[in-house]
Coordinates of C-alpha atoms and ligand atoms in Angstrom, one line a residue:
M15 CA 82.7 103.1 176.0
A16 CA 81.5 105.1 172.9
H17 CA 80.6 102.9 169.9
E18 CA 82.2 103.6 166.5
Q19 CA 79.5 103.6 163.8
T20 CA 79.9 101.4 160.7
D21 CA 77.6 99.8 158.2
V22 CA 78.9 96.2 158.4
V23 CA 81.4 94.5 160.8
V24 CA 83.0 91.4 159.2
I25 CA 84.5 89.2 161.9
G26 CA 87.4 87.1 160.5
L27 CA 89.1 88.2 157.3
G28 CA 89.9 84.7 156.1
V29 CA 89.0 83.5 152.6
G30 CA 85.3 84.2 153.0
G31 CA 85.5 87.3 155.2
E32 CA 88.2 89.0 153.1
E33 CA 86.1 88.5 150.0
A34 CA 82.8 89.7 151.6
A35 CA 84.4 92.7 153.3
G36 CA 86.3 93.8 150.2
R37 CA 83.3 93.6 148.0
L38 CA 81.1 95.5 150.4
A39 CA 83.7 98.2 150.8
E40 CA 84.0 98.5 147.0
A41 CA 80.2 98.9 146.9
G42 CA 80.6 102.0 149.0
L43 CA 79.6 100.7 152.4
H44 CA 81.6 101.6 155.6
V45 CA 83.0 98.2 156.4
T46 CA 85.0 97.3 159.5
G47 CA 87.0 94.1 159.1
I48 CA 88.4 92.5 162.3
E49 CA 91.1 89.8 162.0
S50 CA 92.9 88.3 165.0
R51 CA 95.7 86.6 163.0
L52 CA 96.4 86.9 159.3
V53 CA 94.2 88.5 156.6
G54 CA 93.6 85.8 154.1
G55 CA 93.0 83.1 156.8
E56 CA 93.9 79.5 156.9
C57 CA 94.0 78.8 153.1
P58 CA 97.0 80.9 151.9
Y59 CA 99.2 80.6 155.1
F60 CA 98.5 77.2 156.6
A61 CA 96.3 75.1 154.3
C62 CA 95.4 75.0 150.6
V63 CA 98.3 76.9 149.2
P64 CA 101.3 75.7 151.2
T65 CA 100.0 72.1 151.2
K66 CA 99.5 72.1 147.4
I67 CA 103.1 73.5 147.0
M68 CA 104.2 70.5 149.1
V69 CA 102.0 68.1 147.0
R70 CA 103.4 69.5 143.7
A71 CA 107.0 69.0 144.9
A72 CA 106.2 65.4 146.1
D73 CA 104.5 64.7 142.8
L74 CA 107.6 65.9 140.9
V75 CA 109.8 63.6 143.0
T76 CA 107.5 60.6 142.3
E77 CA 107.1 61.3 138.6
A78 CA 110.9 61.4 138.3
R79 CA 111.1 58.1 140.1
R80 CA 108.7 56.6 137.5
I81 CA 111.1 57.3 134.6
P82 CA 113.0 53.9 134.9
G83 CA 111.2 51.4 132.7
M84 CA 109.4 54.1 130.7
A85 CA 111.8 56.8 129.7
G86 CA 115.4 56.0 130.7
A87 CA 117.2 56.5 133.9
A88 CA 116.8 59.0 136.7
A89 CA 118.5 59.4 140.0
V90 CA 116.3 61.5 142.3
T91 CA 117.6 63.2 145.5
P92 CA 114.7 64.9 147.2
D93 CA 115.5 68.1 149.0
W94 CA 113.0 69.8 151.3
A95 CA 114.9 73.1 151.3
P96 CA 113.3 74.6 148.1
V97 CA 109.9 73.5 149.2
A98 CA 110.2 75.2 152.6
L99 CA 111.7 78.3 151.0
R100 CA 108.9 78.5 148.4
I101 CA 106.3 78.4 151.1
R102 CA 108.1 81.0 153.3
D103 CA 109.2 83.3 150.5
E104 CA 106.8 83.0 147.6
A105 CA 103.5 81.9 149.2
T106 CA 103.3 83.4 152.7
D107 CA 105.8 86.3 152.8
Y108 CA 107.1 84.6 156.0
W109 CA 103.6 84.5 157.3
D110 CA 103.1 88.3 156.9
D111 CA 99.8 89.6 155.7
K112 CA 100.8 93.2 154.8
V113 CA 99.9 92.7 151.1
A114 CA 96.4 91.4 152.1
V115 CA 95.8 94.2 154.6
D116 CA 96.7 96.8 152.0
R117 CA 94.4 95.0 149.5
F118 CA 91.5 95.4 151.9
T119 CA 92.2 99.0 152.9
G120 CA 92.9 99.8 149.2
K121 CA 89.3 98.9 148.6
G122 CA 88.2 101.4 151.2
G123 CA 87.8 98.9 154.1
H124 CA 88.6 99.8 157.7
F125 CA 91.0 97.3 159.2
V126 CA 91.2 96.3 162.9
R127 CA 93.7 93.8 164.1
G128 CA 92.2 92.1 167.1
R129 CA 89.9 89.5 168.6
A130 CA 86.2 90.2 168.1
T131 CA 83.3 89.3 170.4
I132 CA 79.6 90.0 169.7
T133 CA 78.3 91.9 172.7
A134 CA 74.7 92.6 171.6
P135 CA 72.6 92.4 168.4
G136 CA 74.5 94.6 165.9
E137 CA 77.4 95.3 168.4
V138 CA 80.9 94.0 168.3
T139 CA 83.8 94.6 170.6
A140 CA 87.4 94.1 169.5
R141 CA 90.3 93.5 171.8
T142 CA 93.2 94.9 169.8
D143 CA 96.8 93.7 169.8
D144 CA 98.0 96.6 171.9
G145 CA 95.5 95.7 174.6
A146 CA 93.0 98.4 173.8
T147 CA 89.2 97.7 173.4
R148 CA 87.1 99.2 170.6
A149 CA 83.4 98.9 170.3
F150 CA 81.4 99.0 167.0
R151 CA 77.7 99.4 166.2
A152 CA 76.8 98.0 162.8
R153 CA 74.0 99.8 161.0
R154 CA 73.3 97.0 158.5
G155 CA 74.7 94.0 160.3
I156 CA 77.5 91.6 161.2
V157 CA 79.1 88.9 159.0
I158 CA 80.6 86.0 160.9
A159 CA 83.5 84.4 159.0
T160 CA 85.6 83.1 161.7
G161 CA 86.5 79.7 160.2
T162 CA 87.8 76.8 162.3
D163 CA 90.9 75.8 164.2
P164 CA 92.6 72.4 164.3
A165 CA 90.7 70.1 166.7
V166 CA 92.7 68.5 169.6
P167 CA 91.3 65.0 169.8
P168 CA 90.6 63.8 173.4
I169 CA 93.4 61.3 173.5
P170 CA 95.1 61.0 176.9
G171 CA 98.5 62.6 176.9
L172 CA 98.3 64.3 173.6
E173 CA 97.8 67.8 174.8
S174 CA 101.0 67.9 176.7
T175 CA 103.1 66.8 173.7
P176 CA 104.6 69.1 171.0
Y177 CA 102.6 67.6 168.2
W178 CA 102.0 69.3 164.9
T179 CA 98.8 70.4 163.2
N180 CA 98.7 71.6 159.6
R181 CA 99.9 74.9 160.9
E182 CA 103.3 73.5 162.0
A183 CA 103.6 71.0 159.2
V184 CA 103.6 73.7 156.5
Q185 CA 106.4 75.5 158.4
A186 CA 108.6 72.4 158.6
E187 CA 112.2 73.3 157.7
R188 CA 113.2 69.6 157.4
V189 CA 111.6 66.3 156.9
P190 CA 111.3 64.2 160.1
E191 CA 112.8 60.8 159.9
S192 CA 109.5 59.2 160.9
M193 CA 106.0 60.5 161.5
I194 CA 102.7 59.2 162.8
V195 CA 99.7 60.9 161.3
L196 CA 96.5 60.8 163.4
G197 CA 93.6 61.0 160.9
G198 CA 93.3 59.6 157.4
G199 CA 91.0 62.3 156.0
P200 CA 92.0 64.6 153.2
V201 CA 94.4 66.7 155.3
G202 CA 96.1 63.7 156.9
A203 CA 96.3 61.8 153.7
E204 CA 97.8 64.7 151.7
I205 CA 100.5 65.5 154.3
A206 CA 101.3 61.9 155.0
Q207 CA 102.0 61.2 151.3
V208 CA 104.1 64.3 150.9
F209 CA 106.4 63.6 153.9
A210 CA 106.7 59.9 152.9
R211 CA 107.7 60.8 149.4
F212 CA 110.4 63.0 150.9
G213 CA 111.8 60.1 152.9
A214 CA 109.9 60.0 156.2
R215 CA 108.7 56.7 157.5
V216 CA 105.0 57.4 157.9
T217 CA 102.2 55.6 159.7
V218 CA 98.6 56.8 159.2
V219 CA 96.2 56.0 162.0
E220 CA 92.5 56.2 161.3
A221 CA 89.8 55.2 163.7
A222 CA 87.2 54.6 160.9
P223 CA 87.5 51.4 158.8
R224 CA 89.0 53.3 155.8
L225 CA 91.0 56.3 154.7
L226 CA 88.9 59.2 153.5
P227 CA 85.9 58.0 155.6
A228 CA 83.5 60.6 154.1
A229 CA 84.3 59.5 150.5
E230 CA 83.1 56.5 148.4
P231 CA 84.6 53.4 150.0
E232 CA 86.4 52.6 146.7
A233 CA 88.4 55.9 147.2
G234 CA 89.7 55.0 150.6
E235 CA 90.6 51.5 149.5
L236 CA 92.4 52.8 146.4
L237 CA 94.4 55.2 148.5
A238 CA 95.3 52.5 151.1
S239 CA 96.6 50.3 148.3
V240 CA 98.7 53.1 146.7
F241 CA 100.0 54.2 150.2
G242 CA 100.9 50.5 150.9
H243 CA 103.0 50.3 147.7
E244 CA 104.7 53.6 148.6
G245 CA 105.7 52.2 152.0
I246 CA 103.2 54.1 154.1
D247 CA 101.9 52.0 157.0
V248 CA 98.1 52.5 157.0
R249 CA 96.3 51.5 160.3
A250 CA 92.7 51.9 159.5
G251 CA 90.0 50.9 162.0
T252 CA 92.6 51.6 164.8
P253 CA 91.7 54.3 167.3
A254 CA 94.8 55.9 168.8
G255 CA 95.3 55.4 172.6
R256 CA 97.5 57.1 175.1
I257 CA 100.2 59.3 173.6
S258 CA 103.5 60.3 175.2
Y259 CA 106.7 62.2 174.3
D260 CA 110.1 61.6 175.9
G261 CA 111.8 64.7 174.4
Q262 CA 112.8 62.9 171.2
R263 CA 110.1 60.5 170.1
F264 CA 106.3 60.2 170.3
T265 CA 104.8 56.9 171.4
V266 CA 101.2 56.1 170.5
H267 CA 99.3 53.2 171.8
L268 CA 97.6 51.4 168.9
G269 CA 95.4 48.5 169.8
E270 CA 97.6 45.7 171.2
G271 CA 100.9 47.4 170.3
T272 CA 102.5 50.8 170.1
G273 CA 103.9 53.1 167.4
A274 CA 106.8 55.4 167.8
A275 CA 108.0 58.3 165.6
E276 CA 110.0 61.5 165.7
Q277 CA 107.0 63.6 164.8
L278 CA 103.2 63.4 165.3
L279 CA 100.7 65.2 163.1
G280 CA 97.2 65.7 164.4
A281 CA 94.8 65.8 161.5
T282 CA 91.6 64.7 163.1
G283 CA 89.2 67.5 162.1
R284 CA 88.5 71.1 163.1
R285 CA 86.8 72.9 165.9
T286 CA 84.8 76.1 166.4
S287 CA 84.3 78.2 169.6
L288 CA 81.0 80.0 169.2
A289 CA 80.7 80.6 172.9
E290 CA 84.0 82.6 172.9
L291 CA 82.8 84.5 169.9
G292 CA 79.8 85.6 172.0
V293 CA 77.1 84.5 169.5
A294 CA 74.6 84.0 172.3
A295 CA 74.5 87.8 172.6
A296 CA 73.1 87.8 169.1
G297 CA 70.5 85.1 169.9
L298 CA 72.4 82.1 168.6
D299 CA 73.4 78.9 170.4
G300 CA 76.9 79.3 171.8
Y301 CA 77.3 75.5 172.3
A302 CA 76.5 74.6 168.7
R303 CA 79.3 73.3 166.5
A304 CA 78.4 75.5 163.5
I305 CA 76.2 78.4 162.7
A306 CA 73.1 77.5 160.7
A307 CA 72.7 79.9 157.9
D308 CA 69.8 79.9 155.4
E309 CA 70.1 79.9 151.6
R310 CA 70.9 83.7 151.8
M311 CA 73.5 83.1 154.5
R312 CA 71.3 84.8 157.0
A313 CA 71.9 83.5 160.6
G314 CA 69.6 86.0 162.3
D315 CA 68.4 89.5 162.1
G316 CA 71.2 91.6 160.7
L317 CA 73.5 88.6 161.0
W318 CA 75.2 86.6 158.2
A319 CA 77.5 83.6 158.5
I320 CA 79.8 82.3 155.7
G321 CA 82.6 79.8 155.3
D322 CA 83.7 76.9 157.5
I323 CA 81.7 78.2 160.4
T324 CA 78.5 77.3 158.6
G325 CA 79.5 73.6 158.7
V326 CA 78.3 72.7 155.2
G327 CA 81.6 72.0 153.6
A328 CA 85.0 73.3 154.7
F329 CA 86.5 74.4 151.4
T330 CA 87.8 77.7 150.1
H331 CA 85.5 77.5 147.1
M332 CA 82.6 77.2 149.5
A333 CA 83.6 80.2 151.5
M334 CA 83.9 82.3 148.3
Y335 CA 80.6 81.0 147.1
Q336 CA 78.8 81.9 150.3
A337 CA 80.6 85.2 150.5
D338 CA 79.1 86.2 147.1
I339 CA 75.6 85.2 148.3
A340 CA 75.9 87.2 151.6
V341 CA 77.3 90.2 149.8
R342 CA 74.4 90.2 147.3
D343 CA 71.9 89.8 150.1
I344 CA 73.4 92.7 152.2
L345 CA 73.4 94.9 149.1
G346 CA 69.9 93.9 148.2
A347 CA 71.2 92.8 144.8
G348 CA 69.1 89.6 144.4
G349 CA 70.4 86.7 142.4
P350 CA 70.5 82.9 143.1
A351 CA 70.4 81.5 146.6
A352 CA 72.7 78.8 147.9
D353 CA 72.5 75.4 146.2
Y354 CA 74.8 72.8 147.5
R355 CA 73.8 69.8 145.3
A356 CA 76.9 69.9 143.2
L357 CA 79.5 70.8 145.9
P358 CA 82.9 69.6 144.6
A359 CA 85.8 68.4 146.8
V360 CA 89.3 67.3 145.8
T361 CA 91.8 65.5 147.9
F362 CA 95.2 66.3 146.4
T363 CA 96.9 63.0 146.9
D364 CA 98.4 61.0 144.0
P365 CA 96.0 59.7 142.8
E366 CA 93.8 62.8 143.2
I367 CA 90.4 62.0 144.5
G368 CA 87.7 64.4 143.2
S369 CA 84.1 64.1 144.3
V370 CA 80.8 65.9 143.8
G371 CA 77.4 65.6 145.2
L372 CA 76.2 62.5 147.0
T373 CA 78.0 59.2 147.5
E374 CA 76.1 56.0 146.7
A375 CA 75.5 55.4 150.5
Q376 CA 74.2 59.0 150.9
G377 CA 71.8 58.6 148.0
R378 CA 70.5 55.3 149.4
D379 CA 70.1 56.9 152.9
R380 CA 67.9 59.5 151.3
G381 CA 65.7 56.8 149.9
L382 CA 66.6 57.6 146.3
D383 CA 66.4 55.0 143.5
V384 CA 70.2 54.8 143.2
R385 CA 72.1 53.1 140.4
T386 CA 75.9 53.3 140.0
G387 CA 78.5 52.8 137.3
I388 CA 82.2 52.4 137.8
T389 CA 85.2 52.0 135.6
Q390 CA 88.9 51.5 136.5
L391 CA 91.4 53.9 134.9
P392 CA 94.1 51.3 134.2
S393 CA 91.8 49.6 131.7
S394 CA 91.0 52.8 129.8
S395 CA 93.1 53.8 126.8
R396 CA 94.7 56.8 128.5
G397 CA 95.3 54.8 131.7
W398 CA 97.0 52.0 129.8
I399 CA 99.2 54.6 127.9
H400 CA 100.0 56.5 131.2
K401 CA 101.1 53.2 132.9
A402 CA 103.1 54.1 136.0
G403 CA 100.9 56.0 138.4
N404 CA 97.7 55.2 136.5
D405 CA 95.7 54.0 139.5
G406 CA 92.2 55.4 139.6
F407 CA 88.5 55.0 138.8
I408 CA 85.4 56.9 137.9
K409 CA 82.2 56.1 139.8
I410 CA 78.9 57.8 139.0
V411 CA 75.8 57.7 141.1
E412 CA 72.5 58.1 139.3
D413 CA 69.0 58.9 140.6
A414 CA 67.4 56.3 138.2
S415 CA 63.9 57.7 138.7
R416 CA 65.0 61.0 137.2
D417 CA 67.8 59.8 134.9
V418 CA 70.3 62.3 136.3
L419 CA 73.6 62.0 138.1
I420 CA 73.5 63.1 141.8
G421 CA 77.1 62.3 142.6
A422 CA 80.4 61.1 141.2
T423 CA 84.0 60.4 142.2
S424 CA 86.9 60.8 139.9
A425 CA 90.1 59.3 141.2
G426 CA 93.3 59.2 139.3
P427 CA 96.0 61.4 137.6
M428 CA 94.3 64.8 137.4
G429 CA 91.2 63.4 139.1
G430 CA 90.3 66.9 140.3
E431 CA 90.4 68.3 136.7
V432 CA 88.4 65.4 135.3
L433 CA 85.9 66.1 138.0
A434 CA 84.8 69.3 136.2
A435 CA 82.7 67.5 133.7
L436 CA 81.0 65.5 136.4
V437 CA 80.3 68.7 138.5
L438 CA 78.6 70.2 135.5
A439 CA 76.5 67.1 134.9
V440 CA 75.3 67.1 138.5
H441 CA 74.8 70.8 138.8
A442 CA 72.9 71.2 135.5
E443 CA 71.1 67.9 135.9
V444 CA 72.1 66.9 132.4
P445 CA 70.0 63.9 131.5
V446 CA 72.1 60.7 131.4
P447 CA 71.0 59.9 127.8
V448 CA 72.5 63.3 126.8
L449 CA 75.8 62.4 128.6
R450 CA 75.8 59.1 126.7
T451 CA 75.6 60.8 123.3
M452 CA 78.4 63.3 124.0
I453 CA 81.7 63.0 122.2
Y454 CA 84.6 62.4 124.7
A455 CA 88.1 63.2 123.3
Y456 CA 90.4 60.3 122.8
P457 CA 92.6 59.3 124.6
T458 CA 91.8 61.5 127.7
F459 CA 91.3 60.5 131.3
H460 CA 87.9 62.0 131.2
R461 CA 86.9 59.7 128.4
A462 CA 86.5 57.0 131.1
I463 CA 83.3 58.8 132.1
Q464 CA 81.8 57.1 129.0
D465 CA 82.9 53.7 130.3
A466 CA 81.3 54.5 133.7
L467 CA 78.1 55.4 131.8
R468 CA 78.2 52.1 130.0
D469 CA 78.6 50.3 133.3
L470 CA 75.6 52.2 134.6
A471 CA 73.5 51.1 131.6
A472 CA 74.5 47.5 132.4
G473 CA 72.4 48.0 135.5
R474 CA 74.9 47.6 138.3
Ligands
LIG30 C1 95.7 71.4 155.6 C2 94.5 72.0 154.9 C3 94.4 72.0 153.6 C4 93.3 72.5 152.9 N1 93.3 72.5 151.6 C5 92.2 72.9 150.9 C6 92.2 72.9 149.5 O1 93.1 72.4 148.8 N2 91.1 73.4 148.9 C7 90.0 73.9 149.6 O2 89.1 74.4 148.9 N3 90.1 74.0 150.9 C8 91.1 73.5 151.6 N4 91.2 73.6 153.0 C9 90.0 74.2 153.7 C10 90.2 75.8 153.6 O3 91.4 76.2 154.1 C11 89.0 76.4 154.4 O4 87.8 75.9 154.0 C12 89.0 77.9 154.3 O5 90.2 78.5 154.7 C13 87.8 78.5 155.1 O6 87.7 79.8 154.9 P1 87.0 80.7 156.1 O7 86.9 82.1 155.6 O8 85.7 80.0 156.4 O9 87.9 80.6 157.4 P2 89.4 80.8 157.6 O10 90.2 80.8 156.4 O11 89.8 79.8 158.7 O12 89.5 82.3 158.2 C14 88.9 82.6 159.4 C15 89.6 83.8 160.0 O13 88.9 84.3 161.1 C16 89.8 84.7 162.1 N5 89.1 84.8 163.4 C17 88.6 83.7 164.0 N6 87.9 84.1 165.1 C18 88.1 85.5 165.2 C19 87.7 86.5 166.1 N7 86.9 86.2 167.2 N8 88.0 87.8 165.8 C20 88.8 88.1 164.7 N9 89.2 87.2 163.8 C21 88.8 85.9 164.0 C22 90.9 83.7 162.0 O14 92.1 84.2 162.5 C23 91.0 83.4 160.5 O15 92.0 84.2 159.8 C24 92.2 73.0 153.7 C25 92.3 73.1 155.0 C26 93.4 72.5 155.7 C27 93.4 72.6 157.2

């Protein structure tokens, strides 16, 4: 088969791939972008955007329910129909990517709808939707931006049931009467709270001892307490056993007992399939979980990897950040290399859990001279004024030997927005004495950072 010549092949036009491919095309390179599903990837169609539309709707319902006792009377009748419609109509164009494809080709990119495989260094084959095969030879190289898929946990019985992942959950046309959520990480926690606030009886099953296992323990404990008050049954430290489906209900074995629900959501992580992508043909390990990329996103000779596939933080902002670095490297434009010290993450539950950098445990594991400070939001001025829904805290982690923050968690109303100041402090290594002398507006939520700094000074 004759090879089509191109400068760069970008495999996967999700968040990272679309950004990289578009920018390279705008810079005048001949770019071939290959996408097997939807240009834009997981984030706009199945992840960040639709789930945040769901979160926004659930927050509105809950804020309205907080009116009694603070602002009068309110009768709230949640209705999923406008949420489902907004996702279908406004956010995803009924899961159609024509606008995104046009955006890419409008920048001069060459679009191929198909499944790509690396067949040799610098060579990619695409099996297109109409069954044809096209082969490409990339003069400058290949960018791998294939993201991840929902992982199927190895629980007996699960695979033969019609369980949901995030991809089905965002397409829900009605709220199930009851739901078991496998996995209490960010994805499971966000979706669990949304459906519970719209009336589903929800159980969250998490094998680790706490919700949000990767976050500070205080975050998972806070969320479990809030979820408990909202009627969500949290089963932390409970690995799910055999699962069955009788045509109407799922049954999950949980320790000594069982749980049953109309719907089951699998939110236990993500998987990659590097062997299927043919990375071995480019000299990489096909059995690895992720592709190791250096600080310029180089994964080999004429090979770059960006986004979730690099395994260093599965976030849209990370995929965009890495895309920028790879583009600059391919174009020989120079500029800063990757620096992940101040990687932010936000779990959009209510309260929002924002985090940056290292947790206290991660700092200690690295042998750093860790000191922490923590303050509870309800005892801050703004927290007291806010009253209903004021749960939250700010925790800061300091490398005491350098007097700089290396990590922080901001949980509470707008916790993800409050996080920005802490991200700046970690990123720029602002000395803690400088943070102490700043003026924090009264009465904001972020003013609690000052209280956390006072707690740090108290030597905890
Ligand atoms: C429920 C949920 C909520 C989330 N919410 C947030 C959030 O609020 N904020 C945030 O920052 N992140 C969030 N994320 C994470 C975010 O969606 C991902 O980090 C982001 O989409 C990663 O971008 P990517 O470009 O690496 O991969 P993807 O967006 O997954 O894109 C990869 C693309 O590659 C294509 N592809 C794969 N293999 C091939 C192949 N062989 N040939 C051709 N094409 C291929 C896929 O079809 C896909 O379109 C969320 C994730 C989930 C699951």
